[in-house]
Structures are given as C-alpha cells and as structure tokens.
Short mmCIF file of C-alpha atoms in Angstrom, two decimals:
data_model
loop_
_atom_site.label_atom_id
_atom_site.label_comp_id
_atom_site.label_asym_id
_atom_site.label_seq_id
_atom_site.Cartn_x
_atom_site.Cartn_y
_atom_site.Cartn_z
CA MET X 1 21.58 -5.20 -6.53
CA THR X 2 24.80 -3.37 -7.31
CA THR X 3 27.64 -4.24 -4.94
CA ALA X 4 30.52 -2.20 -3.59
CA ARG X 5 33.01 -4.11 -5.77
CA THR X 6 31.29 -3.56 -9.12
CA ALA X 7 29.56 -0.20 -8.71
CA VAL X 8 31.06 2.39 -11.05
CA LEU X 9 29.82 5.66 -12.50
CA SER X 10 29.47 6.27 -16.21
CA GLU X 11 31.19 9.22 -17.86
CA GLY X 12 27.84 11.02 -18.02
CA GLN X 13 27.09 10.38 -14.34
CA LEU X 14 30.53 11.58 -13.34
CA ALA X 15 30.00 14.76 -15.38
CA LEU X 16 26.58 15.28 -13.78
CA LEU X 17 28.07 14.99 -10.29
CA ALA X 18 30.78 17.46 -11.31
CA GLU X 19 28.05 20.01 -12.07
CA HIS X 20 26.71 19.68 -8.52
CA GLY X 21 29.95 19.20 -6.61
CA GLU X 22 33.49 20.47 -6.18
CA GLU X 23 36.62 18.96 -7.73
CA ARG X 24 39.36 18.30 -5.18
CA THR X 25 42.73 16.53 -4.93
CA ALA X 26 44.30 14.35 -2.23
CA GLU X 27 47.68 12.74 -1.63
CA VAL X 28 48.61 9.26 -0.43
CA GLY X 29 47.80 8.91 3.25
CA ASP X 30 45.19 11.68 3.32
CA VAL X 31 42.06 10.75 5.28
CA LEU X 32 38.87 11.53 3.35
CA PHE X 33 36.63 10.74 6.32
CA ARG X 34 37.04 8.75 9.51
CA VAL X 35 35.03 6.75 12.03
CA GLY X 36 32.97 9.06 14.22
CA ASP X 37 32.75 11.98 11.77
CA ARG X 38 29.36 13.67 11.80
CA ARG X 39 29.10 14.06 8.06
CA TYR X 40 30.98 13.66 4.79
CA PRO X 41 30.31 14.23 1.07
CA LEU X 42 29.80 11.69 -1.67
CA ILE X 43 33.27 11.12 -3.14
CA ALA X 44 33.32 10.25 -6.85
CA ILE X 45 36.82 9.31 -8.00
CA ILE X 46 38.17 10.71 -11.27
CA GLU X 47 41.74 9.47 -10.85
CA GLY X 48 43.54 7.53 -8.13
CA GLN X 49 42.43 5.11 -5.46
CA ALA X 50 41.18 5.00 -1.86
CA ALA X 51 40.85 2.20 0.70
CA VAL X 52 37.93 1.84 3.10
CA LEU X 53 38.83 0.58 6.60
CA ASP X 54 36.78 -0.65 9.54
CA GLN X 55 37.21 0.50 13.14
CA THR X 56 40.15 -1.86 13.70
CA GLY X 57 42.00 -0.58 10.62
CA ALA X 58 41.28 -3.68 8.55
CA GLU X 59 40.66 -3.00 4.87
CA ILE X 60 37.15 -3.70 3.59
CA ASN X 61 37.59 -2.75 -0.07
CA ARG X 62 39.23 -0.31 -2.47
CA HIS X 63 37.75 2.05 -5.02
CA GLY X 64 39.41 3.39 -8.16
CA PRO X 65 38.50 5.63 -11.11
CA HIS X 66 34.73 6.03 -11.58
CA GLY X 67 34.16 4.40 -8.19
CA PHE X 68 32.52 6.24 -5.31
CA LEU X 69 32.65 6.24 -1.52
CA GLY X 70 29.61 6.26 0.73
CA GLU X 71 26.82 4.18 2.28
CA THR X 72 23.37 4.90 3.71
CA ASN X 73 24.61 7.22 6.47
CA LEU X 74 25.62 9.65 3.72
CA LEU X 75 21.90 10.38 3.25
CA THR X 76 20.53 9.75 6.74
CA GLY X 77 23.10 11.81 8.63
CA GLN X 78 24.20 8.95 10.90
CA THR X 79 27.68 8.98 12.39
CA VAL X 80 30.33 7.62 10.01
CA PHE X 81 31.20 3.97 10.72
CA LEU X 82 34.25 3.68 8.44
CA THR X 83 37.51 5.42 7.52
CA ALA X 84 38.62 6.19 3.96
CA VAL X 85 42.33 6.70 3.20
CA VAL X 86 43.95 7.68 -0.10
CA THR X 87 46.24 4.95 -1.44
CA GLU X 88 47.09 6.55 -4.80
CA PRO X 89 47.10 10.31 -5.55
CA MET X 90 43.48 11.26 -6.16
CA ARG X 91 41.44 13.73 -8.13
CA TYR X 92 37.80 13.49 -7.11
CA ILE X 93 34.42 15.22 -6.97
CA ALA X 94 32.88 15.97 -3.58
CA VAL X 95 29.07 16.35 -3.54
CA GLU X 96 27.58 17.52 -0.24
CA ARG X 97 24.66 15.59 1.20
CA ASP X 98 21.89 18.16 0.66
CA GLU X 99 22.92 18.71 -2.95
CA LEU X 100 23.15 14.95 -3.54
CA ARG X 101 19.72 14.27 -2.05
CA ALA X 102 18.07 16.73 -4.43
CA LEU X 103 20.00 15.30 -7.38
CA LEU X 104 18.83 11.77 -6.66
CA PHE X 105 15.24 12.80 -7.31
CA GLU X 106 16.14 14.29 -10.67
CA ASP X 107 18.11 11.40 -12.20
CA SER X 108 16.59 7.93 -11.83
CA PRO X 109 19.52 5.86 -13.20
CA LEU X 110 21.96 7.63 -10.87
CA SER X 111 19.53 7.23 -7.98
CA ASP X 112 19.15 3.50 -8.64
CA LEU X 113 22.92 3.00 -8.81
CA LEU X 114 23.73 4.95 -5.65
CA LEU X 115 20.83 3.80 -3.49
CA GLY X 116 21.25 0.17 -4.48
CA THR X 117 24.95 0.31 -3.73
CA PHE X 118 24.45 2.13 -0.44
CA MET X 119 21.98 -0.53 0.72
CA ALA X 120 24.28 -3.37 -0.33
CA ARG X 121 27.15 -1.78 1.56
CA ARG X 122 25.03 -1.30 4.67
CA GLU X 123 23.96 -4.95 4.59
CA GLY X 124 27.62 -5.90 4.29
CA LEU X 125 28.47 -3.81 7.35
CA GLN X 126 25.64 -5.38 9.34
CA ALA X 127 27.15 -8.79 8.68
CA ARG X 128 30.71 -7.70 9.56
CA ALA X 129 32.21 -7.87 13.04
CA GLY X 130 34.12 -4.87 14.32
CA VAL X 131 31.93 -2.20 12.70
CA GLY X 132 29.41 0.14 14.27
CA VAL X 133 27.97 0.36 17.77
CA GLU X 134 29.30 -1.97 20.49
CA ILE X 135 26.80 -3.09 23.13
CA VAL X 136 28.29 -4.73 26.24
CA GLY X 137 25.85 -6.42 28.60
CA PRO X 138 24.20 -9.75 29.47
CA HIS X 139 21.08 -11.20 27.95
CA SER X 140 19.55 -11.20 31.43
CA SER X 141 19.47 -7.38 31.28
CA GLU X 142 16.21 -6.14 29.77
CA ALA X 143 17.83 -2.80 28.94
CA THR X 144 20.52 -4.64 26.98
CA ARG X 145 17.98 -6.68 25.03
CA GLN X 146 15.98 -3.54 24.19
CA LEU X 147 19.03 -1.74 22.80
CA VAL X 148 20.01 -4.77 20.73
CA GLU X 149 16.51 -4.87 19.26
CA PHE X 150 16.64 -1.12 18.60
CA ALA X 151 19.93 -1.50 16.70
CA ARG X 152 18.61 -4.48 14.75
CA ARG X 153 15.34 -2.81 13.73
CA ASN X 154 17.13 0.38 12.69
CA ARG X 155 19.57 -1.65 10.58
CA LEU X 156 22.57 -0.27 12.44
CA PRO X 157 25.90 -2.08 12.21
CA PHE X 158 26.48 -3.30 15.76
CA ASN X 159 28.25 -5.90 17.85
CA TRP X 160 26.68 -7.38 20.96
CA LEU X 161 29.13 -8.67 23.54
CA ASP X 162 26.79 -10.82 25.64
CA THR X 163 28.70 -10.97 28.91
CA GLY X 164 26.42 -13.76 30.10
CA SER X 165 27.68 -16.19 27.46
CA PRO X 166 30.98 -18.13 27.61
CA GLU X 167 31.95 -16.68 24.24
CA HIS X 168 32.19 -13.18 25.72
CA ALA X 169 33.14 -14.01 29.31
CA ALA X 170 36.34 -12.00 28.93
CA GLU X 171 34.30 -8.82 28.40
CA LEU X 172 32.58 -9.29 31.79
CA ALA X 173 35.35 -7.25 33.43
CA GLN X 174 34.29 -4.23 31.37
CA ILE X 175 31.00 -3.97 33.30
CA SER X 176 31.96 -5.69 36.60
CA GLY X 177 32.24 -2.35 38.37
CA LEU X 178 28.95 -0.97 37.08
CA ALA X 179 25.65 -0.95 38.95
CA ASP X 180 22.68 -2.73 37.41
CA ASP X 181 21.18 0.60 36.33
CA GLU X 182 24.41 1.45 34.44
CA ILE X 183 24.22 -1.61 32.15
CA PRO X 184 24.58 -1.99 29.21
CA LEU X 185 27.76 -0.17 28.32
CA VAL X 186 27.47 1.25 24.80
CA ARG X 187 30.47 2.37 22.76
CA LEU X 188 29.76 4.63 19.82
CA PRO X 189 31.98 4.70 16.71
CA GLY X 190 34.74 7.20 17.40
CA GLY X 191 32.68 8.61 20.26
CA PRO X 192 32.08 8.31 24.00
CA GLU X 193 30.93 5.41 26.15
CA LEU X 194 27.34 5.57 27.35
CA ARG X 195 26.00 3.76 30.43
CA ASN X 196 22.50 2.35 30.11
CA PRO X 197 21.42 4.91 27.51
CA SER X 198 17.91 5.04 26.16
CA ALA X 199 17.31 4.27 22.49
CA GLY X 200 16.69 7.99 22.01
CA GLU X 201 20.03 8.92 23.55
CA VAL X 202 21.85 6.48 21.28
CA SER X 203 19.91 7.74 18.29
CA ARG X 204 20.73 11.36 19.00
CA ALA X 205 24.40 10.55 19.72
CA LEU X 206 24.63 8.84 16.32
CA GLY X 207 23.03 11.81 14.58
CA ILE X 208 19.91 9.87 13.63
CA GLY X 209 16.71 11.82 13.18
CA LEU X 210 15.33 15.02 14.60
CA GLU X 211 15.44 16.27 18.20
CA LEU X 212 12.04 17.69 19.09
CA ASP X 213 11.32 20.81 21.15
CA LEU X 214 9.28 20.38 24.33
CA ALA X 215 6.28 21.91 22.56
CA GLU X 216 5.56 22.02 18.84
CA THR X 217 2.53 22.87 16.70
CA VAL X 218 2.10 21.58 13.15
CA ASP X 219 -0.57 21.15 10.49
CA LEU X 220 -0.26 17.38 10.22
CA LEU X 221 1.13 15.00 12.83
CA VAL X 222 1.71 11.43 11.68
CA VAL X 223 2.19 8.90 14.48
CA GLY X 224 4.05 5.92 13.05
CA ALA X 225 6.51 5.67 10.17
CA GLY X 226 5.61 2.45 8.42
CA PRO X 227 4.49 2.49 4.76
CA ALA X 228 1.17 4.14 5.62
CA GLY X 229 2.74 6.84 7.77
CA LEU X 230 5.46 7.54 5.23
CA GLY X 231 2.84 7.73 2.48
CA ALA X 232 0.93 10.34 4.48
CA ALA X 233 4.18 12.26 5.11
CA VAL X 234 5.12 12.37 1.43
CA TYR X 235 1.73 13.53 0.22
CA GLY X 236 1.07 15.86 3.13
CA ALA X 237 4.40 17.63 2.84
CA SER X 238 4.31 17.73 -0.97
CA GLU X 239 0.96 19.54 -0.76
CA GLY X 240 2.31 22.25 1.51
CA LEU X 241 1.31 20.98 4.96
CA ASP X 242 3.72 21.47 7.86
CA THR X 243 4.21 17.75 8.49
CA LEU X 244 5.87 15.97 11.42
CA VAL X 245 6.30 12.20 11.75
CA VAL X 246 7.06 10.56 15.10
CA GLU X 247 8.03 6.90 15.34
CA GLY X 248 8.59 4.85 18.48
CA SER X 249 11.10 2.37 17.09
CA ALA X 250 12.43 2.32 13.53
CA LEU X 251 11.51 4.19 10.36
CA GLY X 252 9.84 1.76 7.99
CA GLY X 253 7.91 -0.26 10.53
CA GLN X 254 7.47 -3.97 9.96
CA ALA X 255 7.83 -3.56 6.20
CA GLY X 256 11.29 -2.08 6.73
CA THR X 257 12.54 -5.43 8.02
CA SER X 258 11.31 -7.41 5.00
CA ARG X 259 14.06 -8.99 2.92
CA ARG X 260 12.14 -8.60 -0.33
CA ILE X 261 8.73 -7.22 -1.29
CA GLU X 262 7.95 -9.01 -4.55
CA ASN X 263 4.49 -7.67 -5.36
CA TYR X 264 5.01 -3.90 -5.02
CA LEU X 265 3.85 -2.01 -8.10
CA GLY X 266 6.68 -0.69 -10.25
CA PHE X 267 9.37 -3.09 -9.01
CA PRO X 268 9.07 -6.25 -11.11
CA ALA X 269 12.29 -7.65 -9.62
CA GLY X 270 11.11 -6.83 -6.10
CA ILE X 271 12.53 -4.36 -3.60
CA SER X 272 13.82 -4.83 -0.08
CA GLY X 273 11.88 -3.24 2.74
CA SER X 274 14.94 -1.28 3.84
CA GLU X 275 15.47 0.19 0.37
CA LEU X 276 11.79 1.10 0.03
CA THR X 277 11.94 2.77 3.44
CA MET X 278 15.10 4.68 2.59
CA ARG X 279 13.56 5.98 -0.63
CA ALA X 280 10.32 6.95 1.10
CA VAL X 281 12.06 8.75 3.96
CA GLY X 282 14.27 10.63 1.51
CA GLN X 283 11.25 11.58 -0.58
CA ALA X 284 9.34 12.85 2.46
CA ARG X 285 12.34 14.89 3.60
CA LYS X 286 12.74 16.32 0.12
CA PHE X 287 9.24 17.84 0.40
CA GLY X 288 9.96 19.19 3.88
CA ALA X 289 8.46 16.55 6.20
CA ARG X 290 10.34 16.13 9.47
CA MET X 291 11.13 12.67 10.89
CA ALA X 292 11.62 12.12 14.62
CA ALA X 293 12.57 8.71 16.07
CA PRO X 294 12.51 7.08 18.49
CA TYR X 295 9.72 9.07 20.13
CA ARG X 296 6.88 7.05 21.64
CA ALA X 297 3.38 8.53 21.86
CA VAL X 298 1.64 7.86 25.19
CA ALA X 299 -1.58 9.90 25.05
CA LEU X 300 -3.99 11.57 22.65
CA GLU X 301 -6.16 14.46 23.86
CA PRO X 302 -8.63 15.60 21.17
CA GLY X 303 -9.45 19.29 20.86
CA ALA X 304 -11.84 21.45 18.87
CA GLU X 305 -9.11 23.08 16.75
CA LEU X 306 -5.87 21.37 17.79
CA HIS X 307 -5.32 17.81 18.97
CA LEU X 308 -2.61 17.13 21.55
CA VAL X 309 -0.29 14.12 21.46
CA ARG X 310 1.95 13.59 24.48
CA LEU X 311 5.24 11.73 24.10
CA GLU X 312 6.92 9.47 26.63
CA SER X 313 9.92 11.81 26.73
CA GLY X 314 7.76 14.76 27.80
CA GLN X 315 7.15 16.63 24.54
CA GLU X 316 3.68 17.97 23.75
CA LEU X 317 2.75 18.04 20.07
CA ARG X 318 -0.31 19.92 18.83
CA ALA X 319 -1.70 19.42 15.35
CA ARG X 320 -4.70 20.45 13.28
CA ALA X 321 -4.92 16.85 12.08
CA VAL X 322 -3.47 13.61 13.43
CA VAL X 323 -2.90 10.48 11.34
CA LEU X 324 -2.61 7.28 13.39
CA ALA X 325 -0.32 4.87 11.56
CA THR X 326 1.12 2.96 14.51
CA GLY X 327 0.81 -0.46 12.93
CA ALA X 328 1.10 -3.52 15.10
CA GLU X 329 3.61 -5.44 17.26
CA TYR X 330 4.90 -8.94 16.60
CA ARG X 331 3.03 -11.68 18.41
CA ARG X 332 4.99 -14.09 20.61
CA LEU X 333 4.53 -17.79 21.12
CA PRO X 334 2.58 -18.48 24.33
CA ILE X 335 5.51 -20.40 25.82
CA PRO X 336 6.99 -19.89 29.31
CA ASP X 337 10.42 -18.21 29.45
CA ILE X 338 10.44 -17.35 25.75
CA GLU X 339 11.98 -13.98 26.65
CA SER X 340 15.21 -15.66 27.72
CA TYR X 341 15.78 -16.86 24.13
CA GLU X 342 14.85 -13.64 22.34
CA GLY X 343 17.72 -11.88 20.66
CA ILE X 344 19.98 -14.92 21.04
CA SER X 345 18.20 -17.73 19.26
CA ILE X 346 14.64 -16.47 18.77
CA PHE X 347 14.09 -13.62 16.32
CA TYR X 348 11.23 -11.69 14.70
CA ALA X 349 13.13 -10.72 11.55
CA ALA X 350 15.78 -12.42 9.44
CA GLY X 351 18.60 -9.99 8.66
CA PRO X 352 22.19 -10.46 7.48
CA GLN X 353 23.56 -10.92 10.98
CA GLU X 354 21.09 -13.71 11.75
CA ALA X 355 21.63 -15.37 8.37
CA ARG X 356 25.39 -15.35 8.89
CA SER X 357 25.10 -16.97 12.31
CA CYS X 358 22.65 -19.64 11.08
CA GLY X 359 24.68 -21.07 8.20
CA ALA X 360 24.74 -24.90 8.19
CA GLN X 361 22.45 -24.98 11.26
CA ARG X 362 18.95 -26.34 11.72
CA VAL X 363 16.53 -23.45 12.12
CA GLY X 364 12.78 -23.13 12.26
CA VAL X 365 10.46 -20.48 10.86
CA VAL X 366 6.97 -20.26 12.36
CA GLY X 367 4.13 -18.76 10.34
CA GLY X 368 2.01 -19.28 7.27
CA GLY X 369 2.17 -15.84 5.65
CA ASN X 370 4.39 -14.21 3.05
CA SER X 371 6.82 -12.80 5.61
CA ALA X 372 7.48 -16.28 7.00
CA ALA X 373 8.10 -17.64 3.51
CA GLN X 374 10.49 -14.83 2.62
CA ALA X 375 12.49 -15.40 5.81
CA ALA X 376 12.65 -19.16 5.25
CA ILE X 377 13.90 -18.72 1.67
CA TRP X 378 16.48 -16.11 2.72
CA LEU X 379 17.85 -18.34 5.49
CA ALA X 380 17.93 -21.41 3.24
CA ARG X 381 19.86 -19.54 0.58
CA GLY X 382 22.33 -18.57 3.30
CA GLY X 383 23.07 -22.22 4.01
CA ALA X 384 20.68 -22.98 6.86
CA LEU X 385 18.60 -26.17 7.03
CA VAL X 386 15.14 -24.66 7.36
CA THR X 387 11.82 -26.08 8.50
CA LEU X 388 8.68 -23.98 8.15
CA PHE X 389 6.00 -24.68 10.76
CA HIS X 390 2.39 -23.60 10.23
CA ARG X 391 -0.96 -24.53 11.71
CA ARG X 392 -3.05 -24.98 8.57
CA ALA X 393 -3.29 -27.90 6.21
CA ASP X 394 -2.75 -25.84 3.06
CA LEU X 395 -0.31 -22.93 2.76
CA SER X 396 -2.24 -21.50 -0.18
CA GLU X 397 -4.87 -20.21 2.26
CA THR X 398 -2.46 -17.57 3.57
CA MET X 399 0.59 -17.50 1.29
CA SER X 400 1.22 -16.27 -2.26
CA SER X 401 1.65 -19.07 -4.80
CA TYR X 402 5.00 -17.80 -6.09
CA LEU X 403 6.45 -18.03 -2.58
CA ILE X 404 5.18 -21.59 -2.16
CA ARG X 405 7.08 -22.48 -5.32
CA ASP X 406 10.18 -20.68 -4.04
CA LEU X 407 10.02 -22.67 -0.80
CA GLU X 408 10.20 -25.87 -2.82
CA ARG X 409 13.13 -24.60 -4.87
CA ALA X 410 15.01 -23.60 -1.70
CA ALA X 411 14.47 -27.09 -0.23
CA VAL X 412 12.61 -25.73 2.80
CA ILE X 413 10.83 -28.48 4.75
CA VAL X 414 7.18 -27.52 5.35
CA ARG X 415 5.27 -29.03 8.28
CA GLY X 416 1.54 -28.33 8.38
CA HIS X 417 -0.71 -28.77 11.42
CA SER X 418 2.32 -27.91 13.58
CA GLU X 419 2.56 -25.71 16.64
CA ILE X 420 5.54 -25.15 18.94
CA ALA X 421 4.62 -26.28 22.46
CA GLU X 422 7.94 -26.23 24.32
CA LEU X 423 11.49 -24.97 23.91
CA HIS X 424 14.64 -26.67 25.11
CA GLY X 425 18.01 -25.04 25.71
CA ALA X 426 20.15 -23.20 28.22
CA ASP X 427 21.41 -19.63 28.68
CA GLY X 428 19.26 -18.38 25.84
CA GLN X 429 20.62 -20.84 23.30
CA LEU X 430 17.93 -22.97 21.72
CA GLU X 431 18.68 -26.68 21.26
CA ALA X 432 15.32 -28.17 20.28
CA ALA X 433 11.58 -27.57 20.14
CA THR X 434 8.73 -29.91 20.97
CA LEU X 435 5.60 -29.75 18.83
CA GLY X 436 2.06 -30.12 20.07
CA ASP X 437 2.00 -33.78 19.01
CA GLY X 438 5.09 -34.52 21.12
CA THR X 439 7.60 -34.58 18.26
CA ARG X 440 10.95 -33.15 19.33
CA ILE X 441 12.95 -31.41 16.60
CA PRO X 442 16.55 -30.18 17.01
CA LEU X 443 16.80 -26.46 16.28
CA SER X 444 19.48 -23.85 16.89
CA ALA X 445 17.30 -20.83 16.09
CA LEU X 446 13.65 -19.97 15.64
CA PHE X 447 12.18 -17.13 13.59
CA LEU X 448 8.61 -16.11 14.44
CA PHE X 449 6.18 -14.55 11.97
CA LEU X 450 2.87 -14.84 13.81
CA GLY X 451 1.18 -11.64 12.84
CA ALA X 452 0.81 -8.68 15.12
CA SER X 453 -1.36 -6.89 17.69
CA PRO X 454 -2.36 -3.25 17.09
CA ASN X 455 -0.43 -0.50 18.87
CA THR X 456 -3.48 1.24 20.29
CA GLU X 457 -3.18 0.86 24.08
CA TRP X 458 -1.78 4.38 24.36
CA LEU X 459 -4.97 5.89 22.94
CA GLY X 460 -6.81 5.26 26.21
CA GLY X 461 -10.26 4.97 24.65
CA THR X 462 -10.15 8.37 22.92
CA VAL X 463 -11.11 6.77 19.58
CA ALA X 464 -13.42 3.84 18.94
CA LEU X 465 -11.77 0.40 18.60
CA ASP X 466 -13.04 -2.98 17.47
CA ASP X 467 -12.99 -6.06 19.72
CA ASP X 468 -9.37 -6.82 18.77
CA GLY X 469 -8.14 -3.33 19.51
CA PHE X 470 -7.88 -2.07 15.91
CA ILE X 471 -9.12 1.46 15.21
CA LEU X 472 -12.59 1.81 13.72
CA ALA X 473 -12.97 4.26 10.85
CA GLY X 474 -15.62 5.31 8.35
CA GLN X 475 -19.21 4.22 8.83
CA ARG X 476 -18.23 1.77 11.57
CA ALA X 477 -16.93 4.75 13.56
CA GLY X 478 -19.90 6.98 12.70
CA ALA X 479 -17.76 9.05 10.33
CA GLU X 480 -18.15 9.95 6.66
CA GLY X 481 -14.60 9.48 5.36
CA ILE X 482 -13.48 5.84 5.23
CA LEU X 483 -10.23 6.72 7.05
CA THR X 484 -11.80 9.08 9.60
CA THR X 485 -12.06 7.83 13.18
CA SER X 486 -14.75 8.60 15.73
CA VAL X 487 -12.87 11.85 16.50
CA PRO X 488 -13.05 14.50 13.73
CA GLY X 489 -9.58 15.44 12.57
CA VAL X 490 -8.05 12.13 13.70
CA PHE X 491 -7.51 9.51 10.99
CA ALA X 492 -6.35 5.88 10.90
CA VAL X 493 -4.34 4.28 8.09
CA GLY X 494 -2.51 1.04 7.45
CA ASP X 495 -2.42 -2.07 9.62
CA VAL X 496 -3.76 -0.31 12.73
CA ARG X 497 -7.11 0.38 11.01
CA SER X 498 -9.82 -2.21 11.54
CA GLY X 499 -10.55 -4.09 8.32
CA SER X 500 -7.45 -2.92 6.48
CA ILE X 501 -5.81 -5.12 3.88
CA LYS X 502 -2.40 -6.08 5.27
CA ARG X 503 -0.37 -5.21 2.16
CA CYS X 504 2.43 -2.72 1.82
CA ALA X 505 1.02 -1.10 -1.33
CA THR X 506 -2.42 -0.74 0.26
CA ALA X 507 -0.91 0.93 3.31
CA VAL X 508 0.96 3.42 1.12
CA GLY X 509 -2.27 4.11 -0.78
CA GLU X 510 -4.16 4.81 2.42
CA GLY X 511 -1.40 7.15 3.55
CA ALA X 512 -1.70 9.07 0.29
CA MET X 513 -5.50 9.08 0.35
CA VAL X 514 -5.79 10.33 3.93
CA VAL X 515 -4.32 13.68 2.91
CA LEU X 516 -7.50 14.33 0.90
CA TYR X 517 -9.55 13.96 4.08
CA VAL X 518 -7.10 16.19 5.93
CA HIS X 519 -7.59 18.96 3.35
CA GLU X 520 -11.36 18.55 3.60
CA ARG X 521 -11.07 18.92 7.36
CA PHE X 522 -9.01 22.08 6.97
CA SER X 523 -11.44 23.63 4.49
CA THR X 524 -13.94 24.36 7.28
CA ASP X 525 -13.60 24.82 11.01
CA VAL X 526 -15.79 23.09 13.56
CA VAL X 527 -18.75 25.40 12.85
CA GLY X 528 -18.45 25.35 9.10
CA ALA X 529 -16.67 28.67 8.55
CA PRO X 530 -13.49 28.93 6.45
CA ALA X 531 -10.44 27.88 8.40
CA GLY X 532 -7.65 30.29 9.22
CA PRO X 533 -4.20 30.08 7.68
#
C-alpha cells in the first residue's frame, strides 16, 4: 500500500486534478487546514512544501512538489484531526470533496493511489498518541467501554485515558467532580467537551454520517451496513431506488475490521476490510444512497404497502421494501468476569493500536477460522509472540490452506484441542490463561474470533427464524425468492440469513441479487395490480 512518505502524483494526475480544481498560492506560515475544521479540499502541491502537525503541534510529515494532503476524513466528512502549515511558498491545486469523489470513480489509477494512501495515513493516525478523540473514564464504566469500542470499530483515531489504571491516575482529577452519569468525558478535536455522550452524539459532533428526520419514507431501507447491506445499497441506488442504510455500530460490519481479505475477486494482492468498506460506501453515495450511523433498529412492523422500522433514538422509517443485513455479534468466552478485561487486554479485532501495544509480548488468539489466522499473522509480524488456540485437531477443517502456511511462516504457535477455561489478572490486565487441561500459559492479551450470533432479537418474531435465531428465507420461509423472508417485501441477506455462506464476496453478491427481488416486489402491489410511482 502506498504510504504518506512515498505517495506522489504523476504529471498527468496533477494535470487531471487541475481540470477539476482551483489553483491557489500560499505563503510560509499560512494554515491550509487545522484540527477541528469541518471540511477541507484535497491539496495537490505544484511547488513548495507543507508540514502536517498533530494536535500537540508535533510534526508528522512533510509534503513537497507532486505530494498531496489528506486522509480518509476528506471523503467521509469527519472532523479534521490534523493541521497543515506552509513551510515553503506554495502553489497548489485545491479539489473540493464532492468533485474529488466523482473523479475517483472515473480514474482508477488515481483512485488507487489516493485511497490507498488515505487508508495508510488513517492507520498511522490510529497508532499515534495525541491524535483524534480523547476519552477520559475508567474501565469500570460501561459507558466508557462502549465509546471506546465505538471509536475502535469506526477506525477513529482516539486516545483512552483509563482513569482506573495507574498509568493514567493523574487524569483522575479531570472527572473527580463529575457524577457517574456524566462519565466518560470526551474531548473532540478542536471542539467541545462532552459528558457521557452517546455514540450517536459523538458521531454527529464529528460530522460522521447522516442525521435522520423523525419520520422518513423511502423505496428501499437497508438495515445493516456490512458487505451485504452495502451491496444492496450500491445496486439499489444505482437502479434509481430511493435508498437509505441504517447501521447500529460501524459501516463495514465485521468485514470492515479485517486486516486483509485475500480471496476477494479482483484483488489478487488482497484488500483490507477498511479499504473495501471505504470504497463501497463511496460507491453507494455516488449513486445517491444515504448512510446513517449509528442508528439501532429496535422493531419491525410489517404493512401491506409500507413496512415500518422503529429506531432506538425515536425515528420511524417507512419503506416499500426492507433488506435485513444485520449480520451477527462476536461471541464471548463463557468465562466469569470476562467483561472486566475487554477493551484492555481482551479484544475482538486486531487493529494498529492493539498491534502497537502487543509488540514483544505473549498474546493469544482464539479461533480456528480465517479471521483468527489473519489476526495471529498480523500480530506476529508486529513483534508479538503469538499462540493460536483452537478446539479441533486439524485446522484445515475450518481454515484456508494459504493461511495455515502463513501461520507457519510467521512462527505462530498452534495449539489444537485447546479451550480457555480461566483468566488470571488484575484491574483488567491479563497475566495468564488456564486451559481446559489445567495448563497455565502466560499471556498479556487475548484476541477472540469465535464466530457470531445473529442480530435478530429486535425483530420480535415478525419474520420466521431457525433454531439458532438466523432468518429463514426462500422455501424454508414459505417464500418463492431465495432471499425473501416469511413477510413479503422483507428480505434477508448476508450472515444473518439462515444457511448463508459466511464469505465476504457471497454477502456482496446477495446484496446485489436482492435488488432483483425488490424490483419484482415493486412491479405489482399486494393484489397484483401495477404499483404506483
């Protein structure tokens, strides 16, 4: 992937940007954008130089002729996390966000260069202290843990000052005067302090996503923004449907947290889940789909012409068709007090921040699937001493052969027939784990990849489910279309559908295919007459 230090534009790419932007000049000391700004253009440098600074004023890097300034918030609309200052007189091209987004879909080489660089820069910011959102609160606070998980899943640069740990004891004074229902204290880049905000409040304050009206009516409502939901959004919107996507946590779902998807068609070198998500979200928005997160659905009320979905925050969404793409939640180990370790030394994804903190430490990865292998390899390459624990005798039953070979190359220790029975540590910091056979193994962190349970509790029995809670569709639901549920006009795609193949590409395919069934539904009303506009 292209990095911030080596990414430069060709003469042709610079000329192309000039056709879509405005040439400007700047003098030494001029600020091109600063922490807390709501938006800024892509800045492609023709002559001169600019330095990029973090919130403390420390320099991160410099960019000269043919370099460019920007990271993922340039496309998503998130609050700016950095400051850019001119260090040599500059002549540059400024391309506004909407113009840039359209251009990226017209020029693949430019798109690959910019998107790859933006993602690399974002990963660098996630691993850097002093950048992004600051969360001040103890691990004992459930609200604090939930916001930390929200920031992690949305790949936001953030710093958690855990006031319950000795390392951050000095920060305890910052919240000593607050009531329990005012914790955590959240500081936004260049913005205000928030006391015990919801994930939605933080999201809106950072300029992430859409703010919904109390009542909205659309053609197609997609609940869930994993690969399946994003696939439905792209194809629904591209075919002229008024499409709205609501997501309860982070755009991209579980796939969005994957370090590398190796077997996705068209990417022989693999693609990270975050980059795939970013491309898919941008593509859906290009066609006019709207994305709203975090908004959690709490009820589905089927209707003859319009179905109603109620959200936890009070909004009522009505749609001619509803696609359920809510995926599944990570499964926990059935161990007492596991919650006290979560977010400190037990994790459900392996990102840059975790990899940085685990260097030269003994860590465990639990699971026998591809996600577990990818996490183990990533952590090992970051310098951790990794042991992979799984219950079966042979990994080949559940894991791709190329990943088994990569585990060997990365010197990951693999222990079959192994289950974690007990954890040992204090104040959320893991020290060791005891296996079912009594073996005690020293560990500083544990990463769990145990599969997931379907997010279907909120449906309240309105659609037929199998014994494990997954949504029945097709003949098993008494419906004709293979993605149609027991309720006409309500469809299920991706991991939440009973019998689905748990693969990213398959989920995207189902999301694309479901739009065919949606159009068939729209072609006739409930009594067989042509539908209205």
